Amino acid sequence: MKQVARLFSLDGKVAVITGGARGIGGATARLLADAGARVAVVDLLEDEGEKTVGEIVAAGGAARFWRLDVGDEANVARVFADVEAHFGRLDILINNAGIEGENIPTDQMTLEQWERVMRINVTGTFLCTKHAVPAMERAGGGAIVNVSSMYGLVGGPDVPAYHASKGAVRLMAKTDAQLYATRNIRANSIHPGFIRTPMLEQALSKHGPLENVIAGMAQLNPMQRIGVPEDIAAGILYLVSDAGRYVTGTELIIDGGYTSR
Ligand code: NAI
């Protein structure tokens, strides 16, 4: 095998991708399976999740769907135990499930609106990491990626709970990197810019005709275009494969240059 193929190979590995049914999670599930991993697609969306699994299997990969609410600890514990029993091990966790929540200024947001975002984006990441780490230790090590955002690095004048949640998962990766480094478990965060997914389309369609809003948004970016889910999946593959074996506690920004100015 050529060195480059060996570096990015996930042969023999098992990966859980939360929110793996569609968008960035779907592209990541497909790419990690293409690299040789057996993939657990976990999500609330059953039809989309089964569709993603079907695409992976049709392409010659191995995958299975589990319905999971990342904010429900009993559900997380059961699904992670099931995944390990089904595939025999667990090596990789992508904490990708997330919601944007309400676009309401801080002074008008209710506690319930705030807590709904935190429960999925932050508590969900905590719970999945908590229940993945013992399985990774049994496998001899592992790699965790928290999907943050460029808005986990800089602020924005909207969705305050979302930005706070993305800052939290960035720091959680750094803490977990230090906690588990000697146990051969790496943890990093990835920071997407504007990526065309159902989440982004739903948020933007409130501001006018979708293609016009997207074209306007692209102008905010030095590269003058928004990204696609595969742009982020490629960075995740780097972080979880042998190519990233000395990388832990860091943050990979993939935003077309947005945060460079
Ligand atoms: P998406 O909405 O297309 O996908 C998110 C997935 O998470 C969906 O399949 C959804 O069903 C699932 N999900 C939501 N709540 C869940 C729960 N409680 N339990 C399990 N699964 C749940 O969104 P997208 O854009 O693919 O987002 C993926 C991640 O990337 C999110 O964490 C998001 O915050 C982050 N991100 C996205 C950016 C973008 O421009 N699209 C930019 C920066 C970060």
mmCIF file of C-alpha atoms and ligand atoms in Angstrom:
data_model
loop_
_atom_site.group_PDB
_atom_site.id
_atom_site.type_symbol
_atom_site.label_atom_id
_atom_site.label_comp_id
_atom_site.label_asym_id
_atom_site.label_seq_id
_atom_site.Cartn_x
_atom_site.Cartn_y
_atom_site.Cartn_z
ATOM 1 C CA MET A 1 0.000 0.000 0.000
ATOM 2 C CA LYS A 2 1.330 3.466 -0.795
ATOM 3 C CA GLN A 3 2.266 5.590 2.215
ATOM 4 C CA VAL A 4 -0.500 8.110 1.546
ATOM 5 C CA ALA A 5 -3.158 5.379 1.397
ATOM 6 C CA ARG A 6 -1.813 3.879 4.627
ATOM 7 C CA LEU A 7 -1.884 7.259 6.396
ATOM 8 C CA PHE A 8 -5.552 7.841 5.640
ATOM 9 C CA SER A 9 -6.759 4.236 5.928
ATOM 10 C CA LEU A 10 -9.357 3.414 8.597
ATOM 11 C CA ASP A 11 -9.315 -0.331 7.903
ATOM 12 C CA GLY A 12 -10.390 -2.256 11.004
ATOM 13 C CA LYS A 13 -11.738 0.855 12.765
ATOM 14 C CA VAL A 14 -15.291 1.489 13.965
ATOM 15 C CA ALA A 15 -16.690 5.028 13.923
ATOM 16 C CA VAL A 16 -19.808 6.591 15.462
ATOM 17 C CA ILE A 17 -21.059 9.737 13.718
ATOM 18 C CA THR A 18 -23.771 11.589 15.637
ATOM 19 C CA GLY A 19 -26.166 13.508 13.415
ATOM 20 C CA GLY A 20 -24.833 11.208 10.679
ATOM 21 C CA ALA A 21 -28.044 11.084 8.659
ATOM 22 C CA ARG A 22 -27.455 14.155 6.506
ATOM 23 C CA GLY A 23 -25.367 17.305 5.972
ATOM 24 C CA ILE A 24 -21.820 17.308 7.368
ATOM 25 C CA GLY A 25 -22.492 14.111 9.353
ATOM 26 C CA GLY A 26 -23.761 12.271 6.259
ATOM 27 C CA ALA A 27 -20.716 13.270 4.186
ATOM 28 C CA THR A 28 -18.441 12.239 7.061
ATOM 29 C CA ALA A 29 -20.122 8.837 7.402
ATOM 30 C CA ARG A 30 -19.655 8.221 3.668
ATOM 31 C CA LEU A 31 -15.991 9.316 3.656
ATOM 32 C CA LEU A 32 -14.955 7.396 6.780
ATOM 33 C CA ALA A 33 -16.641 4.272 5.362
ATOM 34 C CA ASP A 34 -14.811 4.851 2.069
ATOM 35 C CA ALA A 35 -11.559 4.944 4.082
ATOM 36 C CA GLY A 36 -12.401 1.488 5.466
ATOM 37 C CA ALA A 37 -14.188 2.194 8.763
ATOM 38 C CA ARG A 38 -17.331 0.376 9.794
ATOM 39 C CA VAL A 39 -19.727 3.189 10.556
ATOM 40 C CA ALA A 40 -22.541 3.680 13.060
ATOM 41 C CA VAL A 41 -24.845 6.405 11.755
ATOM 42 C CA VAL A 42 -26.772 7.718 14.768
ATOM 43 C CA ASP A 43 -29.463 10.362 14.459
ATOM 44 C CA LEU A 44 -33.059 11.261 15.261
ATOM 45 C CA LEU A 45 -33.943 11.127 11.551
ATOM 46 C CA GLU A 46 -34.623 7.477 10.711
ATOM 47 C CA ASP A 47 -35.444 7.748 6.992
ATOM 48 C CA GLU A 48 -32.446 9.961 6.198
ATOM 49 C CA GLY A 49 -30.213 7.779 8.405
ATOM 50 C CA GLU A 50 -31.246 4.567 6.645
ATOM 51 C CA LYS A 51 -30.733 6.323 3.293
ATOM 52 C CA THR A 52 -27.149 7.261 4.212
ATOM 53 C CA VAL A 53 -26.491 3.697 5.411
ATOM 54 C CA GLY A 54 -27.939 2.375 2.125
ATOM 55 C CA GLU A 55 -25.586 4.598 0.121
ATOM 56 C CA ILE A 56 -22.564 3.391 2.110
ATOM 57 C CA VAL A 57 -23.513 -0.270 1.735
ATOM 58 C CA ALA A 58 -24.235 0.181 -1.998
ATOM 59 C CA ALA A 59 -20.721 1.615 -2.370
ATOM 60 C CA GLY A 60 -19.254 -1.514 -0.727
ATOM 61 C CA GLY A 61 -18.902 -0.129 2.823
ATOM 62 C CA ALA A 62 -20.190 -1.339 6.186
ATOM 63 C CA ALA A 63 -22.684 0.757 8.148
ATOM 64 C CA ARG A 64 -25.731 0.517 10.381
ATOM 65 C CA PHE A 65 -28.254 3.063 11.631
ATOM 66 C CA TRP A 66 -29.241 3.574 15.260
ATOM 67 C CA ARG A 67 -31.909 6.048 16.349
ATOM 68 C CA LEU A 68 -30.387 8.239 19.054
ATOM 69 C CA ASP A 69 -31.176 11.440 20.897
ATOM 70 C CA VAL A 70 -27.712 12.601 22.003
ATOM 71 C CA GLY A 71 -29.208 14.531 24.929
ATOM 72 C CA ASP A 72 -30.741 11.430 26.569
ATOM 73 C CA GLU A 73 -28.156 9.577 28.676
ATOM 74 C CA ALA A 74 -30.019 6.265 28.911
ATOM 75 C CA ASN A 75 -30.422 6.294 25.121
ATOM 76 C CA VAL A 76 -26.725 7.159 24.597
ATOM 77 C CA ALA A 77 -25.542 4.421 26.997
ATOM 78 C CA ARG A 78 -27.696 1.801 25.290
ATOM 79 C CA VAL A 79 -26.752 2.750 21.719
ATOM 80 C CA PHE A 80 -22.994 2.943 22.441
ATOM 81 C CA ALA A 81 -23.115 -0.483 24.139
ATOM 82 C CA ASP A 82 -25.040 -1.827 21.139
ATOM 83 C CA VAL A 83 -22.584 -0.369 18.619
ATOM 84 C CA GLU A 84 -19.620 -1.927 20.446
ATOM 85 C CA ALA A 85 -21.410 -5.286 20.669
ATOM 86 C CA HIS A 86 -22.431 -5.189 17.002
ATOM 87 C CA PHE A 87 -19.081 -4.152 15.491
ATOM 88 C CA GLY A 88 -16.839 -5.572 18.252
ATOM 89 C CA ARG A 89 -15.059 -2.312 19.115
ATOM 90 C CA LEU A 90 -15.236 1.495 18.977
ATOM 91 C CA ASP A 91 -12.327 3.669 17.802
ATOM 92 C CA ILE A 92 -13.724 6.954 16.505
ATOM 93 C CA LEU A 93 -16.418 9.371 17.715
ATOM 94 C CA ILE A 94 -17.562 12.365 15.682
ATOM 95 C CA ASN A 95 -19.679 14.653 17.907
ATOM 96 C CA ASN A 96 -21.500 16.298 15.022
ATOM 97 C CA ALA A 97 -25.213 16.385 16.001
ATOM 98 C CA GLY A 98 -26.289 19.961 16.521
ATOM 99 C CA ILE A 99 -29.067 22.499 16.175
ATOM 100 C CA GLU A 100 -28.956 26.231 15.601
ATOM 101 C CA GLY A 101 -31.831 27.135 17.904
ATOM 102 C CA GLU A 102 -33.774 30.378 17.871
ATOM 103 C CA ASN A 103 -32.312 33.567 16.418
ATOM 104 C CA ILE A 104 -33.296 35.750 19.385
ATOM 105 C CA PRO A 105 -31.134 38.325 21.203
ATOM 106 C CA THR A 106 -29.829 37.326 24.631
ATOM 107 C CA ASP A 107 -32.153 39.687 26.529
ATOM 108 C CA GLN A 108 -35.242 38.196 24.881
ATOM 109 C CA MET A 109 -34.318 34.520 24.929
ATOM 110 C CA THR A 110 -36.147 32.227 27.333
ATOM 111 C CA LEU A 111 -34.305 29.773 29.554
ATOM 112 C CA GLU A 112 -36.062 26.933 27.713
ATOM 113 C CA GLN A 113 -34.764 28.165 24.326
ATOM 114 C CA TRP A 114 -31.231 28.448 25.727
ATOM 115 C CA GLU A 115 -31.342 25.010 27.390
ATOM 116 C CA ARG A 116 -32.667 23.253 24.286
ATOM 117 C CA VAL A 117 -29.543 24.232 22.324
ATOM 118 C CA MET A 118 -27.206 23.415 25.211
ATOM 119 C CA ARG A 119 -28.826 20.024 25.776
ATOM 120 C CA ILE A 120 -28.113 18.850 22.231
ATOM 121 C CA ASN A 121 -24.916 20.704 21.288
ATOM 122 C CA VAL A 122 -23.050 20.619 24.617
ATOM 123 C CA THR A 123 -24.646 17.961 26.852
ATOM 124 C CA GLY A 124 -24.959 15.662 23.821
ATOM 125 C CA THR A 125 -21.226 15.995 23.154
ATOM 126 C CA PHE A 126 -20.474 15.348 26.828
ATOM 127 C CA LEU A 127 -22.702 12.253 26.997
ATOM 128 C CA CYS A 128 -21.412 10.682 23.787
ATOM 129 C CA THR A 129 -17.787 11.268 24.807
ATOM 130 C CA LYS A 130 -18.500 9.896 28.286
ATOM 131 C CA HIS A 131 -19.928 6.658 26.896
ATOM 132 C CA ALA A 132 -17.375 6.308 24.067
ATOM 133 C CA VAL A 133 -14.173 6.648 26.123
ATOM 134 C CA PRO A 134 -14.398 3.320 28.014
ATOM 135 C CA ALA A 135 -15.031 1.485 24.727
ATOM 136 C CA MET A 136 -12.063 3.278 23.121
ATOM 137 C CA GLU A 137 -9.870 2.228 26.040
ATOM 138 C CA ARG A 138 -10.949 -1.377 25.477
ATOM 139 C CA ALA A 139 -9.967 -0.928 21.800
ATOM 140 C CA GLY A 140 -6.508 0.359 22.779
ATOM 141 C CA GLY A 141 -7.151 4.013 21.921
ATOM 142 C CA GLY A 142 -9.252 6.270 19.772
ATOM 143 C CA ALA A 143 -9.964 9.647 18.227
ATOM 144 C CA ILE A 144 -12.729 12.155 19.006
ATOM 145 C CA VAL A 145 -13.701 15.158 16.895
ATOM 146 C CA ASN A 146 -16.105 17.787 18.233
ATOM 147 C CA VAL A 147 -17.796 19.634 15.386
ATOM 148 C CA SER A 148 -17.694 23.236 16.571
ATOM 149 C CA SER A 149 -17.979 26.182 14.144
ATOM 150 C CA MET A 150 -16.057 29.269 13.127
ATOM 151 C CA TYR A 151 -18.593 30.767 15.541
ATOM 152 C CA GLY A 152 -16.898 28.778 18.293
ATOM 153 C CA LEU A 153 -13.890 31.055 17.708
ATOM 154 C CA VAL A 154 -15.471 34.436 16.993
ATOM 155 C CA GLY A 155 -18.801 35.932 17.971
ATOM 156 C CA GLY A 156 -21.672 36.964 15.735
ATOM 157 C CA PRO A 157 -24.706 39.206 16.276
ATOM 158 C CA ASP A 158 -27.189 36.332 16.258
ATOM 159 C CA VAL A 159 -28.053 32.895 17.780
ATOM 160 C CA PRO A 160 -26.325 33.494 21.165
ATOM 161 C CA ALA A 161 -26.938 30.007 22.556
ATOM 162 C CA TYR A 162 -25.504 28.417 19.414
ATOM 163 C CA HIS A 163 -22.286 30.447 19.544
ATOM 164 C CA ALA A 164 -21.850 29.708 23.260
ATOM 165 C CA SER A 165 -22.403 26.000 22.636
ATOM 166 C CA LYS A 166 -19.780 25.950 19.889
ATOM 167 C CA GLY A 167 -17.255 27.689 22.133
ATOM 168 C CA ALA A 168 -17.946 25.054 24.797
ATOM 169 C CA VAL A 169 -17.317 22.024 22.585
ATOM 170 C CA ARG A 170 -14.029 23.577 21.394
ATOM 171 C CA LEU A 171 -12.746 23.712 24.974
ATOM 172 C CA MET A 172 -14.193 20.303 25.850
ATOM 173 C CA ALA A 173 -11.975 18.800 23.124
ATOM 174 C CA LYS A 174 -8.901 20.486 24.615
ATOM 175 C CA THR A 175 -9.724 19.204 28.117
ATOM 176 C CA ASP A 176 -10.429 15.675 26.879
ATOM 177 C CA ALA A 177 -7.186 15.780 24.862
ATOM 178 C CA GLN A 178 -5.259 16.344 28.080
ATOM 179 C CA LEU A 179 -7.296 13.895 30.159
ATOM 180 C CA TYR A 180 -6.881 10.981 27.769
ATOM 181 C CA ALA A 181 -3.562 11.632 25.963
ATOM 182 C CA THR A 182 -1.701 8.937 27.870
ATOM 183 C CA ARG A 183 -4.492 6.481 27.139
ATOM 184 C CA ASN A 184 -3.930 6.894 23.398
ATOM 185 C CA ILE A 185 -7.189 8.801 22.842
ATOM 186 C CA ARG A 186 -6.910 12.039 20.870
ATOM 187 C CA ALA A 187 -9.552 14.809 20.894
ATOM 188 C CA ASN A 188 -9.763 17.789 18.545
ATOM 189 C CA SER A 189 -12.343 20.261 17.312
ATOM 190 C CA ILE A 190 -13.188 21.251 13.758
ATOM 191 C CA HIS A 191 -14.541 24.680 12.843
ATOM 192 C CA PRO A 192 -16.627 24.865 9.663
ATOM 193 C CA GLY A 193 -17.499 28.148 8.016
ATOM 194 C CA PHE A 194 -20.662 28.462 5.907
ATOM 195 C CA ILE A 195 -21.414 24.964 4.601
ATOM 196 C CA ARG A 196 -24.409 24.241 2.398
ATOM 197 C CA THR A 197 -26.485 21.745 4.408
ATOM 198 C CA PRO A 198 -30.172 21.450 5.375
ATOM 199 C CA MET A 199 -29.354 23.425 8.571
ATOM 200 C CA LEU A 200 -27.901 26.358 6.651
ATOM 201 C CA GLU A 201 -30.627 26.281 3.997
ATOM 202 C CA GLN A 202 -33.378 26.314 6.636
ATOM 203 C CA ALA A 203 -31.759 29.251 8.430
ATOM 204 C CA LEU A 204 -31.141 31.273 5.243
ATOM 205 C CA SER A 205 -34.506 30.698 3.606
ATOM 206 C CA LYS A 206 -36.026 32.967 6.270
ATOM 207 C CA HIS A 207 -34.088 35.899 4.758
ATOM 208 C CA GLY A 208 -35.398 35.718 1.153
ATOM 209 C CA PRO A 209 -35.011 33.568 -1.975
ATOM 210 C CA LEU A 210 -32.425 30.924 -0.998
ATOM 211 C CA GLU A 211 -30.053 31.210 -3.976
ATOM 212 C CA ASN A 212 -29.913 35.027 -3.633
ATOM 213 C CA VAL A 213 -29.173 34.828 0.090
ATOM 214 C CA ILE A 214 -26.473 32.194 -0.515
ATOM 215 C CA ALA A 215 -24.862 34.328 -3.233
ATOM 216 C CA GLY A 216 -24.815 37.284 -0.838
ATOM 217 C CA MET A 217 -23.326 35.166 1.925
ATOM 218 C CA ALA A 218 -20.586 33.914 -0.408
ATOM 219 C CA GLN A 219 -19.417 37.520 -0.826
ATOM 220 C CA LEU A 220 -18.617 37.669 2.911
ATOM 221 C CA ASN A 221 -15.979 35.038 2.340
ATOM 222 C CA PRO A 222 -12.477 35.612 0.834
ATOM 223 C CA MET A 223 -12.990 32.569 -1.420
ATOM 224 C CA GLN A 224 -16.327 34.048 -2.578
ATOM 225 C CA ARG A 225 -18.184 30.778 -2.221
ATOM 226 C CA ILE A 226 -19.673 28.731 0.580
ATOM 227 C CA GLY A 227 -18.440 25.215 1.322
ATOM 228 C CA VAL A 228 -19.914 21.748 0.874
ATOM 229 C CA PRO A 229 -20.137 19.014 3.557
ATOM 230 C CA GLU A 230 -17.310 17.055 1.880
ATOM 231 C CA ASP A 231 -14.911 19.963 2.661
ATOM 232 C CA ILE A 232 -15.416 19.275 6.378
ATOM 233 C CA ALA A 233 -15.451 15.476 6.059
ATOM 234 C CA ALA A 234 -11.942 15.660 4.537
ATOM 235 C CA GLY A 235 -10.649 17.533 7.586
ATOM 236 C CA ILE A 236 -12.311 15.042 9.918
ATOM 237 C CA LEU A 237 -10.657 12.135 8.085
ATOM 238 C CA TYR A 238 -7.266 13.807 8.583
ATOM 239 C CA LEU A 239 -7.911 14.252 12.316
ATOM 240 C CA VAL A 240 -9.061 10.675 12.996
ATOM 241 C CA SER A 241 -6.623 8.812 10.741
ATOM 242 C CA ASP A 242 -2.938 8.059 11.173
ATOM 243 C CA ALA A 243 -2.192 11.244 9.217
ATOM 244 C CA GLY A 244 -3.238 13.117 12.373
ATOM 245 C CA ARG A 245 -1.639 10.738 14.878
ATOM 246 C CA TYR A 246 0.366 13.504 16.671
ATOM 247 C CA VAL A 247 -2.542 15.982 16.604
ATOM 248 C CA THR A 248 -4.535 16.419 19.797
ATOM 249 C CA GLY A 249 -6.165 19.327 21.602
ATOM 250 C CA THR A 250 -6.076 21.474 18.498
ATOM 251 C CA GLU A 251 -8.660 23.170 16.276
ATOM 252 C CA LEU A 252 -8.924 22.804 12.525
ATOM 253 C CA ILE A 253 -10.628 25.749 10.821
ATOM 254 C CA ILE A 254 -12.202 25.039 7.413
ATOM 255 C CA ASP A 255 -13.989 28.249 6.495
ATOM 256 C CA GLY A 256 -12.733 29.471 3.116
ATOM 257 C CA GLY A 257 -10.708 32.141 4.910
ATOM 258 C CA TYR A 258 -13.624 33.814 6.749
ATOM 259 C CA THR A 259 -11.884 34.086 10.150
ATOM 260 C CA SER A 260 -8.507 35.074 8.643
ATOM 261 C CA ARG A 261 -9.332 38.762 8.659
HETATM 262 P P1 NAI B 1 -27.960 19.386 9.652
HETATM 263 O O1 NAI B 1 -29.150 19.934 10.340
HETATM 264 O O2 NAI B 1 -28.011 19.146 8.194
HETATM 265 O O3 NAI B 1 -27.479 18.040 10.377
HETATM 266 C C1 NAI B 1 -27.494 17.918 11.776
HETATM 267 C C2 NAI B 1 -27.943 16.516 12.119
HETATM 268 O O4 NAI B 1 -27.989 16.401 13.540
HETATM 269 C C3 NAI B 1 -29.353 16.209 11.596
HETATM 270 O O5 NAI B 1 -29.345 14.995 10.883
HETATM 271 C C4 NAI B 1 -30.181 16.150 12.860
HETATM 272 O O6 NAI B 1 -31.281 15.263 12.777
HETATM 273 C C5 NAI B 1 -29.161 15.664 13.868
HETATM 274 N N1 NAI B 1 -29.594 15.942 15.235
HETATM 275 C C6 NAI B 1 -30.149 17.076 15.730
HETATM 276 N N2 NAI B 1 -30.482 16.923 17.011
HETATM 277 C C7 NAI B 1 -30.122 15.661 17.368
HETATM 278 C C8 NAI B 1 -30.206 14.907 18.554
HETATM 279 N N3 NAI B 1 -30.766 15.405 19.668
HETATM 280 N N4 NAI B 1 -29.728 13.640 18.551
HETATM 281 C C9 NAI B 1 -29.178 13.114 17.439
HETATM 282 N N5 NAI B 1 -29.078 13.765 16.264
HETATM 283 C C10 NAI B 1 -29.559 15.026 16.235
HETATM 284 O O7 NAI B 1 -26.768 20.371 9.997
HETATM 285 P P2 NAI B 1 -25.239 20.474 9.512
HETATM 286 O O8 NAI B 1 -25.073 21.790 8.926
HETATM 287 O O9 NAI B 1 -24.823 19.258 8.768
HETATM 288 O O10 NAI B 1 -24.555 20.513 10.945
HETATM 289 C C11 NAI B 1 -23.714 19.492 11.474
HETATM 290 C C12 NAI B 1 -22.849 20.121 12.544
HETATM 291 O O11 NAI B 1 -22.004 21.106 11.932
HETATM 292 C C13 NAI B 1 -23.649 20.859 13.622
HETATM 293 O O12 NAI B 1 -23.072 20.617 14.880
HETATM 294 C C14 NAI B 1 -23.504 22.312 13.215
HETATM 295 O O13 NAI B 1 -23.629 23.167 14.298
HETATM 296 C C15 NAI B 1 -22.098 22.313 12.635
HETATM 297 N N6 NAI B 1 -21.831 23.446 11.750
HETATM 298 C C16 NAI B 1 -22.528 23.635 10.586
HETATM 299 C C17 NAI B 1 -22.244 24.727 9.766
HETATM 300 C C18 NAI B 1 -22.977 24.992 8.473
HETATM 301 O O14 NAI B 1 -22.754 26.065 7.884
HETATM 302 N N7 NAI B 1 -23.795 24.097 7.973
HETATM 303 C C19 NAI B 1 -21.218 25.696 10.144
HETATM 304 C C20 NAI B 1 -20.532 25.402 11.368
HETATM 305 C C21 NAI B 1 -20.841 24.311 12.134
#
